[in-house]
Amino acid sequence: MKLSHVSLAVLGAAACATSIGPALASSHREAPGITEQPKVDGTDFYMFRSYESGRQDYVTFIANYQPLQTPYGGPNYFTMDPDALYEIHVDVDGDAVEDITYSFDFDNNLVGGTGVTVPVGTKTLAIPLRQAGGITAGDQSALGETESYTLSVVTGDRRSGDRSSIGTYTKPVDNIGNKTLPNYGAYANQYINDISLPGCGSGRVFVGQRAEAFAVNLGEIFDLVNFVPVEGDSAPGAGDGGGFPGGITQDRANDDLVGKANVTSIAIEVPIACLDADGDGIIGAWTTASLPQAEIEDPSPTYEQTSLYGGAYVQQSRLSAPLVNEVVIGLPDKDLFNAAQPTQDSALADYVTNPTLPVLLDILFRDAVNNTLGTDIDNLAPSNLPRTDLVAAFLTGIEGLNQPANVQASEMMRLNMGIDPTPRDSQSSFGVAGDDLAGFPNGRRPGDDTVDIALRVAMGALCHPVPINGTPTNLGYCSPDDAPVGNVAFTDGAPISAAELKASFPYLNDPLAGSPN
């Protein structure tokens, strides 16, 4: 399974003939329908060979949900939806159908049926808060509401396949603040659980609030990209006056999420032996959240029941490669994409073969980019239509790197498990484009700057030579003439690096505290 070298061959006419679906960068409130169900809104999906010391024989999956969590968002904070199923699906043979599903089912309970109560005169009444005192790793007696989840593994179809219950575990309370949780790291770490997976060994699981790691200049991007998206420094974060005058300078102040917001992470570490059923070492994966089909509002709601749910589960959210639904799928089809399975992606193929984002960037920035670069380009958008370079990067994987044999093109993250993980402090934020084959789009790590990578790939980076094992290599999907700005360092100016994050499971940093703020 382990590669002795990586040879990147041309995708060629075979891929052009394959039915293809949507692709490209993270999902926060990405579709009209999901804004009504924030508890099941998937924000980011990560999949990578574990780079924690001694864990290189494992793959880590992290599915983040509930976007834009303000740390001080009390008093109820961000519990998961007990009526929903949150799932991570793995396709081991490239046919766009799940072979393994890791299923998470949540339950919330009030301690004693009431939560914390206090005497008030002759009455004993429940307090309005989740806690009545400090909480530590060894003492949670002041916590009045608990949250747990049951982890199951399903082989075959996610609904009709063989289901094995792995166990029920506790989800730590969110980081309310330093007075309630004086050492949140020690408190949360006790909920990193060892698990036994049937027939393939042991792993680990953690579900809980984490600090957001998706670096993005969010407000300006969706305000018609309200900056010149070209690197203003000679190197990301250099700040030395190099680069292109007029371009945006790398600065944490450009980032609207990192250091400002939290998410809820579902993280599971699985032995490679559990995932390599067909022996080629290449897998695809995505995450979904589903709710029962019917909902009836209860006119007399209780803590246990505000609505009645029934019927088959219906998929509400779907996510693999980051920003697909946000900047690739057209507005009329965003909710359809969230509900679709990978086998249905051909219905939305035109959004990838003829992407609109490069056209929009040309409309918005042709003059600004030409002025910044000192060029006179009459169209910034790549002309190689259909975009077989995007098909390879996001739908099929790249031949010789992470494309499975007989692949069914579909929108999912793909990972070659035979490529050794790169230690945290040696990782390139630009993944494969930065000559780090263990990074995006060969899976995705928390320190991969997927916004910059996606912008560059959308504007034709794969039409120009990319460094592979130190050697500039033309992948053959298109030529430099097809992408006149494909070698330009497009960026949103919001940097991220693995060195800013944890070097061990669950890799994302402890969540920001609600107090002091």
Short mmCIF file of C-alpha atoms in Angstrom, two decimals:
data_model
loop_
_atom_site.label_atom_id
_atom_site.label_comp_id
_atom_site.label_asym_id
_atom_site.label_seq_id
_atom_site.Cartn_x
_atom_site.Cartn_y
_atom_site.Cartn_z
CA MET A 1 0.00 0.00 0.00
CA LYS A 2 2.82 2.43 0.82
CA LEU A 3 4.03 4.38 -2.22
CA SER A 4 7.69 4.35 -3.11
CA HIS A 5 7.11 7.41 -5.28
CA VAL A 6 4.23 9.45 -6.61
CA SER A 7 3.84 9.77 -10.37
CA LEU A 8 1.17 12.23 -11.47
CA ALA A 9 -0.17 11.21 -14.84
CA VAL A 10 -2.62 12.96 -17.12
CA LEU A 11 -6.27 12.29 -16.31
CA GLY A 12 -7.02 12.27 -20.02
CA ALA A 13 -10.13 11.51 -22.01
CA ALA A 14 -11.35 8.77 -19.68
CA ALA A 15 -12.06 11.31 -16.96
CA CYS A 16 -13.79 13.60 -19.42
CA ALA A 17 -16.20 10.82 -20.23
CA THR A 18 -16.94 10.11 -16.57
CA SER A 19 -20.09 11.62 -15.11
CA ILE A 20 -18.98 14.39 -12.80
CA GLY A 21 -20.38 16.55 -10.05
CA PRO A 22 -19.68 19.68 -8.03
CA ALA A 23 -16.37 20.72 -6.42
CA LEU A 24 -13.97 23.25 -4.65
CA ALA A 25 -13.58 25.30 -0.60
CA SER A 26 -15.76 25.55 4.04
CA SER A 27 -19.43 25.60 4.66
CA HIS A 28 -20.88 28.07 7.13
CA ARG A 29 -24.58 28.85 6.49
CA GLU A 30 -23.96 27.79 2.89
CA ALA A 31 -27.53 27.13 1.72
CA PRO A 32 -30.90 28.82 2.38
CA GLY A 33 -32.46 25.74 4.00
CA ILE A 34 -29.65 24.94 6.41
CA THR A 35 -29.91 28.40 8.01
CA GLU A 36 -33.14 27.10 9.60
CA GLN A 37 -31.32 24.11 11.17
CA PRO A 38 -28.01 25.44 12.58
CA LYS A 39 -27.49 22.44 14.89
CA VAL A 40 -27.06 20.16 11.86
CA ASP A 41 -25.05 22.59 9.72
CA GLY A 42 -21.70 21.02 8.84
CA THR A 43 -18.90 23.60 8.66
CA ASP A 44 -15.65 21.74 7.92
CA PHE A 45 -14.48 18.20 7.27
CA TYR A 46 -10.91 17.00 7.80
CA MET A 47 -9.36 13.64 6.89
CA PHE A 48 -5.65 12.89 7.21
CA ARG A 49 -3.03 10.38 8.31
CA SER A 50 -2.58 11.04 12.02
CA TYR A 51 0.59 13.05 12.60
CA GLU A 52 0.65 12.72 16.38
CA SER A 53 3.86 10.95 17.39
CA GLY A 54 3.38 7.17 17.37
CA ARG A 55 -0.04 7.31 15.64
CA GLN A 56 1.03 7.20 11.99
CA ASP A 57 -0.90 3.96 11.39
CA TYR A 58 -4.21 5.75 11.94
CA VAL A 59 -6.48 8.07 9.97
CA THR A 60 -8.24 10.93 11.75
CA PHE A 61 -11.64 12.23 10.65
CA ILE A 62 -12.98 15.50 12.09
CA ALA A 63 -16.48 16.73 11.24
CA ASN A 64 -17.30 20.20 12.55
CA TYR A 65 -20.87 21.41 13.09
CA GLN A 66 -22.76 24.50 14.26
CA PRO A 67 -21.00 27.48 12.64
CA LEU A 68 -20.10 30.88 14.03
CA GLN A 69 -20.41 29.99 17.72
CA THR A 70 -19.78 33.07 19.82
CA PRO A 71 -17.88 31.96 22.93
CA TYR A 72 -20.25 33.95 25.16
CA GLY A 73 -23.38 32.49 23.51
CA GLY A 74 -25.15 31.40 26.71
CA PRO A 75 -26.99 30.44 28.71
CA ASN A 76 -27.83 27.33 26.65
CA TYR A 77 -24.69 27.29 24.49
CA PHE A 78 -24.39 24.70 21.72
CA THR A 79 -25.72 21.24 22.42
CA MET A 80 -26.16 18.87 19.48
CA ASP A 81 -29.59 17.92 18.15
CA PRO A 82 -30.84 14.73 19.88
CA ASP A 83 -33.29 14.11 17.03
CA ALA A 84 -30.54 14.08 14.38
CA LEU A 85 -28.02 11.53 13.16
CA TYR A 86 -24.53 12.87 12.51
CA GLU A 87 -22.49 10.58 10.26
CA ILE A 88 -19.06 10.20 8.66
CA HIS A 89 -19.18 8.02 5.53
CA VAL A 90 -16.20 6.25 3.97
CA ASP A 91 -16.04 4.89 0.41
CA VAL A 92 -13.21 2.34 0.26
CA ASP A 93 -13.53 1.25 -3.40
CA GLY A 94 -14.20 4.44 -5.38
CA ASP A 95 -17.81 3.71 -6.39
CA ALA A 96 -19.28 6.82 -4.64
CA VAL A 97 -21.25 4.64 -2.20
CA GLU A 98 -20.50 4.44 1.52
CA ASP A 99 -18.92 1.18 2.71
CA ILE A 100 -18.40 2.25 6.35
CA THR A 101 -20.37 4.82 8.34
CA TYR A 102 -19.47 6.15 11.78
CA SER A 103 -22.81 7.22 13.26
CA PHE A 104 -23.25 9.60 16.23
CA ASP A 105 -26.61 9.82 18.05
CA PHE A 106 -26.89 12.43 20.83
CA ASP A 107 -28.97 12.60 24.01
CA ASN A 108 -29.38 15.51 26.44
CA ASN A 109 -30.64 15.06 30.01
CA LEU A 110 -31.37 17.15 33.07
CA VAL A 111 -29.77 15.73 36.21
CA GLY A 112 -32.58 14.38 38.39
CA GLY A 113 -35.07 15.35 35.72
CA THR A 114 -34.87 19.02 36.71
CA GLY A 115 -31.27 20.15 36.64
CA VAL A 116 -29.86 22.00 39.64
CA THR A 117 -32.52 23.10 42.12
CA VAL A 118 -32.37 25.48 45.08
CA PRO A 119 -34.74 26.16 47.97
CA VAL A 120 -36.63 29.44 47.70
CA GLY A 121 -38.72 29.92 50.84
CA THR A 122 -41.01 26.92 51.07
CA LYS A 123 -40.40 25.87 47.46
CA THR A 124 -37.59 24.07 45.66
CA LEU A 125 -37.14 25.31 42.11
CA ALA A 126 -34.85 24.68 39.15
CA ILE A 127 -32.28 27.38 38.41
CA PRO A 128 -32.18 28.99 34.92
CA LEU A 129 -28.54 28.06 34.24
CA ARG A 130 -26.83 24.81 33.28
CA GLN A 131 -24.44 25.09 36.22
CA ALA A 132 -24.47 26.27 39.81
CA GLY A 133 -20.75 26.32 40.53
CA GLY A 134 -17.29 25.44 39.30
CA ILE A 135 -16.66 22.34 37.17
CA THR A 136 -13.35 20.47 37.09
CA ALA A 137 -12.09 17.19 35.69
CA GLY A 138 -12.76 15.56 39.06
CA ASP A 139 -15.97 17.28 40.11
CA GLN A 140 -19.00 17.91 37.90
CA SER A 141 -21.60 17.96 40.69
CA ALA A 142 -22.52 21.56 39.87
CA LEU A 143 -23.52 20.67 36.29
CA GLY A 144 -27.28 20.29 35.88
CA GLU A 145 -27.51 19.28 32.21
CA THR A 146 -25.47 16.47 30.66
CA GLU A 147 -24.95 15.51 27.05
CA SER A 148 -23.95 12.08 25.74
CA TYR A 149 -23.67 10.31 22.40
CA THR A 150 -23.78 6.75 21.16
CA LEU A 151 -21.24 5.76 18.52
CA SER A 152 -22.13 3.00 16.06
CA VAL A 153 -20.30 1.59 13.04
CA VAL A 154 -22.37 0.58 10.02
CA THR A 155 -20.95 -1.57 7.22
CA GLY A 156 -22.75 -1.30 3.90
CA ASP A 157 -25.70 1.00 3.36
CA ARG A 158 -25.96 3.65 6.10
CA ARG A 159 -29.58 2.65 6.89
CA SER A 160 -29.87 -1.04 6.02
CA GLY A 161 -26.30 -2.24 6.64
CA ASP A 162 -24.93 -4.15 9.61
CA ARG A 163 -24.83 -1.85 12.65
CA SER A 164 -22.53 -2.41 15.63
CA SER A 165 -22.79 -0.25 18.74
CA ILE A 166 -19.33 0.81 19.94
CA GLY A 167 -20.37 2.57 23.16
CA THR A 168 -21.97 5.59 24.79
CA TYR A 169 -19.76 8.51 25.81
CA THR A 170 -20.00 11.91 27.46
CA LYS A 171 -19.68 15.17 25.56
CA PRO A 172 -18.03 17.86 27.74
CA VAL A 173 -19.96 21.03 28.38
CA ASP A 174 -18.95 24.03 26.25
CA ASN A 175 -16.34 26.47 27.53
CA ILE A 176 -18.72 28.69 29.50
CA GLY A 177 -15.92 30.69 31.10
CA ASN A 178 -12.96 30.65 33.43
CA LYS A 179 -14.99 30.90 36.64
CA THR A 180 -17.11 27.86 35.78
CA LEU A 181 -14.26 25.91 34.14
CA PRO A 182 -10.90 27.11 35.51
CA ASN A 183 -8.94 24.50 33.49
CA TYR A 184 -10.99 23.65 30.42
CA GLY A 185 -8.19 21.70 28.73
CA ALA A 186 -7.82 19.22 31.59
CA TYR A 187 -11.59 18.94 31.92
CA ALA A 188 -12.20 18.22 28.21
CA ASN A 189 -9.24 15.87 27.79
CA GLN A 190 -10.84 13.31 30.09
CA TYR A 191 -13.45 12.79 27.36
CA ILE A 192 -10.94 11.57 24.77
CA ASN A 193 -12.03 7.95 24.75
CA ASP A 194 -10.29 4.78 23.61
CA ILE A 195 -12.63 2.66 21.50
CA SER A 196 -12.62 -0.90 20.18
CA LEU A 197 -13.65 -1.30 16.54
CA PRO A 198 -14.98 -4.74 15.51
CA GLY A 199 -12.47 -6.80 13.60
CA CYS A 200 -9.80 -4.14 13.13
CA GLY A 201 -8.41 -2.91 16.43
CA SER A 202 -8.67 0.14 18.63
CA GLY A 203 -9.03 3.84 18.02
CA ARG A 204 -10.09 7.05 19.76
CA VAL A 205 -13.11 9.32 19.75
CA PHE A 206 -13.84 12.82 21.04
CA VAL A 207 -16.88 15.04 20.61
CA GLY A 208 -16.89 18.53 22.04
CA GLN A 209 -16.47 22.22 21.46
CA ARG A 210 -13.23 23.34 19.81
CA ALA A 211 -11.77 26.64 18.61
CA GLU A 212 -12.48 27.39 14.96
CA ALA A 213 -9.49 26.60 12.71
CA PHE A 214 -10.93 27.61 9.34
CA ALA A 215 -9.07 30.80 8.45
CA VAL A 216 -11.13 33.00 6.12
CA ASN A 217 -11.71 36.67 5.37
CA LEU A 218 -15.41 35.88 5.50
CA GLY A 219 -17.14 39.25 5.55
CA GLU A 220 -15.05 40.75 2.76
CA ILE A 221 -15.26 37.65 0.56
CA PHE A 222 -19.06 37.71 0.49
CA ASP A 223 -19.10 41.49 0.00
CA LEU A 224 -18.12 40.90 -3.64
CA VAL A 225 -14.56 40.09 -2.48
CA ASN A 226 -13.92 43.55 -1.05
CA PHE A 227 -10.12 43.48 -1.43
CA VAL A 228 -7.57 42.74 -4.16
CA PRO A 229 -7.08 38.95 -3.71
CA VAL A 230 -3.39 38.87 -4.67
CA GLU A 231 -0.51 38.25 -2.25
CA GLY A 232 0.88 41.58 -1.05
CA ASP A 233 3.88 40.02 0.74
CA SER A 234 6.78 38.19 -0.84
CA ALA A 235 5.75 35.17 1.22
CA PRO A 236 2.63 34.51 3.29
CA GLY A 237 2.97 36.47 6.51
CA ALA A 238 6.33 37.96 5.55
CA GLY A 239 5.27 41.58 6.00
CA ASP A 240 8.54 42.75 4.42
CA GLY A 241 7.13 44.98 1.71
CA GLY A 242 7.68 42.41 -1.05
CA GLY A 243 5.04 40.86 -3.25
CA PHE A 244 2.68 42.97 -5.35
CA PRO A 245 1.89 46.53 -4.23
CA GLY A 246 -1.85 46.83 -3.86
CA GLY A 247 -2.35 43.17 -2.95
CA ILE A 248 -3.68 42.12 0.44
CA THR A 249 -1.14 41.58 3.24
CA GLN A 250 -1.33 38.41 5.32
CA ASP A 251 -2.67 39.35 8.75
CA ARG A 252 -4.64 37.59 11.48
CA ALA A 253 -6.80 40.73 11.59
CA ASN A 254 -8.21 39.66 8.19
CA ASP A 255 -9.54 36.45 9.73
CA ASP A 256 -13.17 36.51 10.85
CA LEU A 257 -13.20 33.07 12.54
CA VAL A 258 -9.88 31.95 14.03
CA GLY A 259 -9.51 33.45 17.48
CA LYS A 260 -13.09 34.69 17.42
CA ALA A 261 -15.45 31.71 17.11
CA ASN A 262 -15.90 28.09 18.21
CA VAL A 263 -17.38 24.99 16.55
CA THR A 264 -18.50 21.56 17.75
CA SER A 265 -16.17 18.79 16.59
CA ILE A 266 -16.87 15.11 16.02
CA ALA A 267 -13.43 13.49 15.89
CA ILE A 268 -12.62 9.82 15.44
CA GLU A 269 -9.27 8.12 14.89
CA VAL A 270 -9.40 4.80 13.03
CA PRO A 271 -6.65 2.26 12.20
CA ILE A 272 -5.72 2.20 8.52
CA ALA A 273 -6.44 -1.55 8.69
CA CYS A 274 -10.13 -0.74 9.19
CA LEU A 275 -10.29 1.28 5.97
CA ASP A 276 -8.18 -0.52 3.36
CA ALA A 277 -10.66 -3.22 2.35
CA ASP A 278 -9.69 -3.26 -1.34
CA GLY A 279 -5.94 -2.96 -0.77
CA ASP A 280 -5.20 0.16 -2.83
CA GLY A 281 -4.89 2.42 0.21
CA ILE A 282 -7.13 5.15 -1.23
CA ILE A 283 -10.41 6.18 0.41
CA GLY A 284 -13.03 8.86 -0.05
CA ALA A 285 -15.16 10.32 2.74
CA TRP A 286 -17.77 12.94 3.58
CA THR A 287 -19.98 13.91 6.52
CA THR A 288 -23.75 14.33 6.72
CA ALA A 289 -26.44 15.18 9.25
CA SER A 290 -30.02 13.93 8.92
CA LEU A 291 -33.38 14.51 10.63
CA PRO A 292 -36.60 12.45 10.57
CA GLN A 293 -38.85 13.36 7.67
CA ALA A 294 -41.85 14.67 9.62
CA GLU A 295 -41.96 17.27 12.40
CA ILE A 296 -45.01 18.38 14.37
CA GLU A 297 -44.59 21.28 16.78
CA ASP A 298 -45.77 20.48 20.31
CA PRO A 299 -48.07 23.27 21.64
CA SER A 300 -47.13 22.27 25.20
CA PRO A 301 -43.36 21.79 24.91
CA THR A 302 -41.24 20.22 27.61
CA TYR A 303 -37.47 19.88 27.99
CA GLU A 304 -37.71 16.36 26.61
CA GLN A 305 -39.97 17.26 23.70
CA THR A 306 -40.56 20.48 21.80
CA SER A 307 -41.56 18.71 18.58
CA LEU A 308 -42.65 15.24 17.53
CA TYR A 309 -40.47 13.65 14.85
CA GLY A 310 -41.23 10.62 12.74
CA GLY A 311 -40.52 8.88 9.45
CA ALA A 312 -37.33 8.05 7.58
CA TYR A 313 -34.20 10.12 8.06
CA VAL A 314 -33.73 12.88 5.46
CA GLN A 315 -30.27 14.35 4.85
CA GLN A 316 -30.05 18.04 5.78
CA SER A 317 -26.34 18.74 5.46
CA ARG A 318 -23.49 17.33 3.41
CA LEU A 319 -19.84 18.32 3.39
CA SER A 320 -16.48 17.05 2.19
CA ALA A 321 -14.10 19.37 0.34
CA PRO A 322 -14.37 22.87 1.73
CA LEU A 323 -16.63 25.96 0.16
CA VAL A 324 -18.23 23.72 -2.48
CA ASN A 325 -21.79 24.72 -1.71
CA GLU A 326 -20.85 28.28 -0.82
CA VAL A 327 -18.96 29.36 -3.96
CA VAL A 328 -19.46 26.61 -6.58
CA ILE A 329 -23.09 25.47 -6.50
CA GLY A 330 -25.60 27.95 -7.95
CA LEU A 331 -28.18 29.50 -5.65
CA PRO A 332 -31.17 27.49 -6.97
CA ASP A 333 -29.44 24.15 -6.27
CA LYS A 334 -27.75 24.69 -2.88
CA ASP A 335 -30.41 22.88 -0.85
CA LEU A 336 -30.48 20.08 -3.43
CA PHE A 337 -26.74 19.58 -3.05
CA ASN A 338 -27.07 19.30 0.73
CA ALA A 339 -29.69 16.57 0.29
CA ALA A 340 -27.92 14.63 -2.46
CA GLN A 341 -25.72 11.56 -2.20
CA PRO A 342 -22.44 11.37 -4.15
CA THR A 343 -23.98 8.99 -6.70
CA GLN A 344 -26.34 11.80 -7.73
CA ASP A 345 -23.68 14.43 -8.35
CA SER A 346 -23.85 14.25 -12.15
CA ALA A 347 -27.09 16.28 -11.94
CA LEU A 348 -25.00 19.30 -10.89
CA ALA A 349 -22.02 18.67 -13.19
CA ASP A 350 -22.14 21.97 -15.05
CA TYR A 351 -21.14 23.93 -11.94
CA VAL A 352 -17.74 22.21 -12.03
CA THR A 353 -17.05 21.82 -15.74
CA ASN A 354 -18.08 25.45 -16.34
CA PRO A 355 -17.48 27.14 -12.96
CA THR A 356 -18.87 30.62 -12.37
CA LEU A 357 -16.42 31.75 -9.66
CA PRO A 358 -13.53 32.51 -12.09
CA VAL A 359 -15.96 34.50 -14.25
CA LEU A 360 -17.09 36.51 -11.21
CA LEU A 361 -13.49 37.20 -10.19
CA ASP A 362 -12.72 38.37 -13.72
CA ILE A 363 -15.71 40.74 -13.65
CA LEU A 364 -14.77 42.08 -10.21
CA PHE A 365 -10.98 42.23 -10.47
CA ARG A 366 -9.66 42.25 -14.00
CA ASP A 367 -8.56 45.88 -13.80
CA ALA A 368 -7.35 45.65 -10.18
CA VAL A 369 -5.32 42.48 -10.81
CA ASN A 370 -3.83 43.87 -14.02
CA ASN A 371 -2.85 47.04 -12.17
CA THR A 372 -1.39 45.00 -9.30
CA LEU A 373 0.58 42.66 -11.59
CA GLY A 374 1.47 45.25 -14.23
CA THR A 375 -0.21 43.14 -16.96
CA ASP A 376 -2.88 43.67 -19.60
CA ILE A 377 -4.85 40.39 -19.52
CA ASP A 378 -8.24 40.60 -21.24
CA ASN A 379 -9.82 37.69 -19.27
CA LEU A 380 -8.59 36.26 -15.96
CA ALA A 381 -10.79 33.16 -16.11
CA PRO A 382 -9.20 29.90 -17.37
CA SER A 383 -10.34 28.97 -20.87
CA ASN A 384 -9.92 25.17 -20.68
CA LEU A 385 -13.58 24.18 -20.68
CA PRO A 386 -14.67 21.68 -19.51
CA ARG A 387 -12.35 22.09 -16.49
CA THR A 388 -10.75 18.63 -16.30
CA ASP A 389 -8.21 20.04 -13.84
CA LEU A 390 -11.04 20.68 -11.34
CA VAL A 391 -12.50 17.25 -12.03
CA ALA A 392 -9.21 15.65 -11.00
CA ALA A 393 -8.57 17.84 -7.97
CA PHE A 394 -12.00 17.56 -6.39
CA LEU A 395 -14.03 14.75 -7.95
CA THR A 396 -11.84 11.85 -8.97
CA GLY A 397 -8.57 12.47 -7.22
CA ILE A 398 -5.31 12.91 -9.12
CA GLU A 399 -4.06 9.84 -10.96
CA GLY A 400 -0.97 8.44 -9.24
CA LEU A 401 -1.69 10.44 -6.08
CA ASN A 402 -5.17 9.80 -4.67
CA GLN A 403 -7.38 8.52 -7.49
CA PRO A 404 -8.80 5.02 -6.87
CA ALA A 405 -9.09 2.52 -9.69
CA ASN A 406 -12.40 2.58 -11.59
CA VAL A 407 -13.38 5.75 -9.75
CA GLN A 408 -16.93 7.08 -9.98
CA ALA A 409 -16.47 10.84 -10.08
CA SER A 410 -18.24 12.44 -7.14
CA GLU A 411 -17.72 15.25 -4.67
CA MET A 412 -15.85 13.81 -1.69
CA MET A 413 -12.50 14.18 0.03
CA ARG A 414 -9.97 11.58 -1.13
CA LEU A 415 -6.93 10.35 0.78
CA ASN A 416 -4.02 8.12 -0.18
CA MET A 417 -3.26 6.40 3.11
CA GLY A 418 0.04 5.12 1.71
CA ILE A 419 1.61 8.58 1.87
CA ASP A 420 3.39 9.13 5.17
CA PRO A 421 2.08 11.93 7.37
CA THR A 422 4.14 15.10 7.58
CA PRO A 423 5.03 16.14 11.15
CA ARG A 424 3.10 19.20 12.29
CA ASP A 425 6.02 21.62 12.27
CA SER A 426 7.12 20.56 8.76
CA GLN A 427 3.71 20.86 7.08
CA SER A 428 3.12 23.27 4.22
CA SER A 429 -0.09 25.26 4.53
CA PHE A 430 -0.48 24.82 0.76
CA GLY A 431 -0.53 21.01 0.84
CA VAL A 432 0.26 19.33 -2.48
CA ALA A 433 0.80 22.73 -4.14
CA GLY A 434 3.45 23.39 -1.47
CA ASP A 435 5.22 20.08 -2.21
CA ASP A 436 3.63 18.42 0.84
CA LEU A 437 1.82 15.38 -0.55
CA ALA A 438 0.17 14.58 2.79
CA GLY A 439 -1.97 17.72 2.56
CA PHE A 440 -4.97 19.11 0.68
CA PRO A 441 -6.33 18.01 -1.77
CA ASN A 442 -4.90 14.65 -0.66
CA GLY A 443 -7.25 14.72 2.30
CA ARG A 444 -7.28 17.85 4.43
CA ARG A 445 -5.47 18.77 7.65
CA PRO A 446 -6.49 21.54 10.06
CA GLY A 447 -3.44 23.61 9.08
CA ASP A 448 -4.08 23.51 5.31
CA ASP A 449 -4.99 26.97 3.98
CA THR A 450 -7.81 25.69 1.82
CA VAL A 451 -9.19 29.12 0.88
CA ASP A 452 -5.95 30.16 -0.79
CA ILE A 453 -5.50 26.73 -2.37
CA ALA A 454 -9.06 26.71 -3.72
CA LEU A 455 -8.75 30.24 -5.13
CA ARG A 456 -5.54 29.32 -6.94
CA VAL A 457 -6.87 26.03 -8.28
CA ALA A 458 -10.08 27.72 -9.45
CA MET A 459 -7.99 30.27 -11.34
CA GLY A 460 -5.93 27.55 -13.05
CA ALA A 461 -2.96 26.67 -10.82
CA LEU A 462 -2.97 23.08 -12.11
CA CYS A 463 -2.45 24.37 -15.67
CA HIS A 464 1.02 25.51 -14.57
CA PRO A 465 3.85 23.31 -13.25
CA VAL A 466 3.45 22.37 -9.60
CA PRO A 467 6.26 21.08 -7.37
CA ILE A 468 6.11 17.31 -6.91
CA ASN A 469 8.90 15.86 -4.79
CA GLY A 470 10.80 19.09 -5.44
CA THR A 471 10.45 18.96 -9.23
CA PRO A 472 8.12 21.34 -11.14
CA THR A 473 5.70 19.05 -12.93
CA ASN A 474 3.11 19.81 -15.59
CA LEU A 475 0.11 17.61 -14.82
CA GLY A 476 -1.16 17.80 -18.40
CA TYR A 477 -4.78 18.80 -17.76
CA CYS A 478 -4.27 22.13 -19.48
CA SER A 479 -1.49 24.53 -20.45
CA PRO A 480 -0.27 27.82 -18.98
CA ASP A 481 -1.87 29.58 -21.96
CA ASP A 482 -5.26 28.33 -20.74
CA ALA A 483 -4.86 30.05 -17.37
CA PRO A 484 -3.14 33.44 -17.70
CA VAL A 485 -3.14 34.06 -13.93
CA GLY A 486 -2.87 30.42 -12.83
CA ASN A 487 0.60 31.09 -11.39
CA VAL A 488 -0.52 34.13 -9.36
CA ALA A 489 -0.58 33.89 -5.56
CA PHE A 490 -4.30 34.50 -5.03
CA THR A 491 -5.18 34.83 -1.34
CA ASP A 492 -7.80 36.13 1.09
CA GLY A 493 -5.05 37.42 3.38
CA ALA A 494 -6.12 35.20 6.31
CA PRO A 495 -3.25 32.78 7.06
CA ILE A 496 -3.28 29.52 9.01
CA SER A 497 -0.58 26.99 9.82
CA ALA A 498 -0.43 23.66 11.60
CA ALA A 499 2.02 25.18 14.12
CA GLU A 500 -0.87 27.25 15.51
CA LEU A 501 -2.82 24.08 16.36
CA LYS A 502 -2.37 21.03 18.57
CA ALA A 503 0.04 18.29 17.53
CA SER A 504 -2.13 15.53 19.00
CA PHE A 505 -5.69 14.22 18.81
CA PRO A 506 -8.18 15.88 18.45
CA TYR A 507 -5.76 18.44 16.91
CA LEU A 508 -8.04 21.50 17.09
CA ASN A 509 -7.36 23.92 19.93
CA ASP A 510 -9.41 24.16 23.12
CA PRO A 511 -12.42 26.42 22.60
CA LEU A 512 -12.35 30.11 23.37
CA ALA A 513 -13.78 30.86 26.80
CA GLY A 514 -17.01 32.79 27.11
CA SER A 515 -15.52 34.78 29.99
CA PRO A 516 -13.46 36.84 30.41
CA ASN A 517 -13.89 38.30 26.93
#
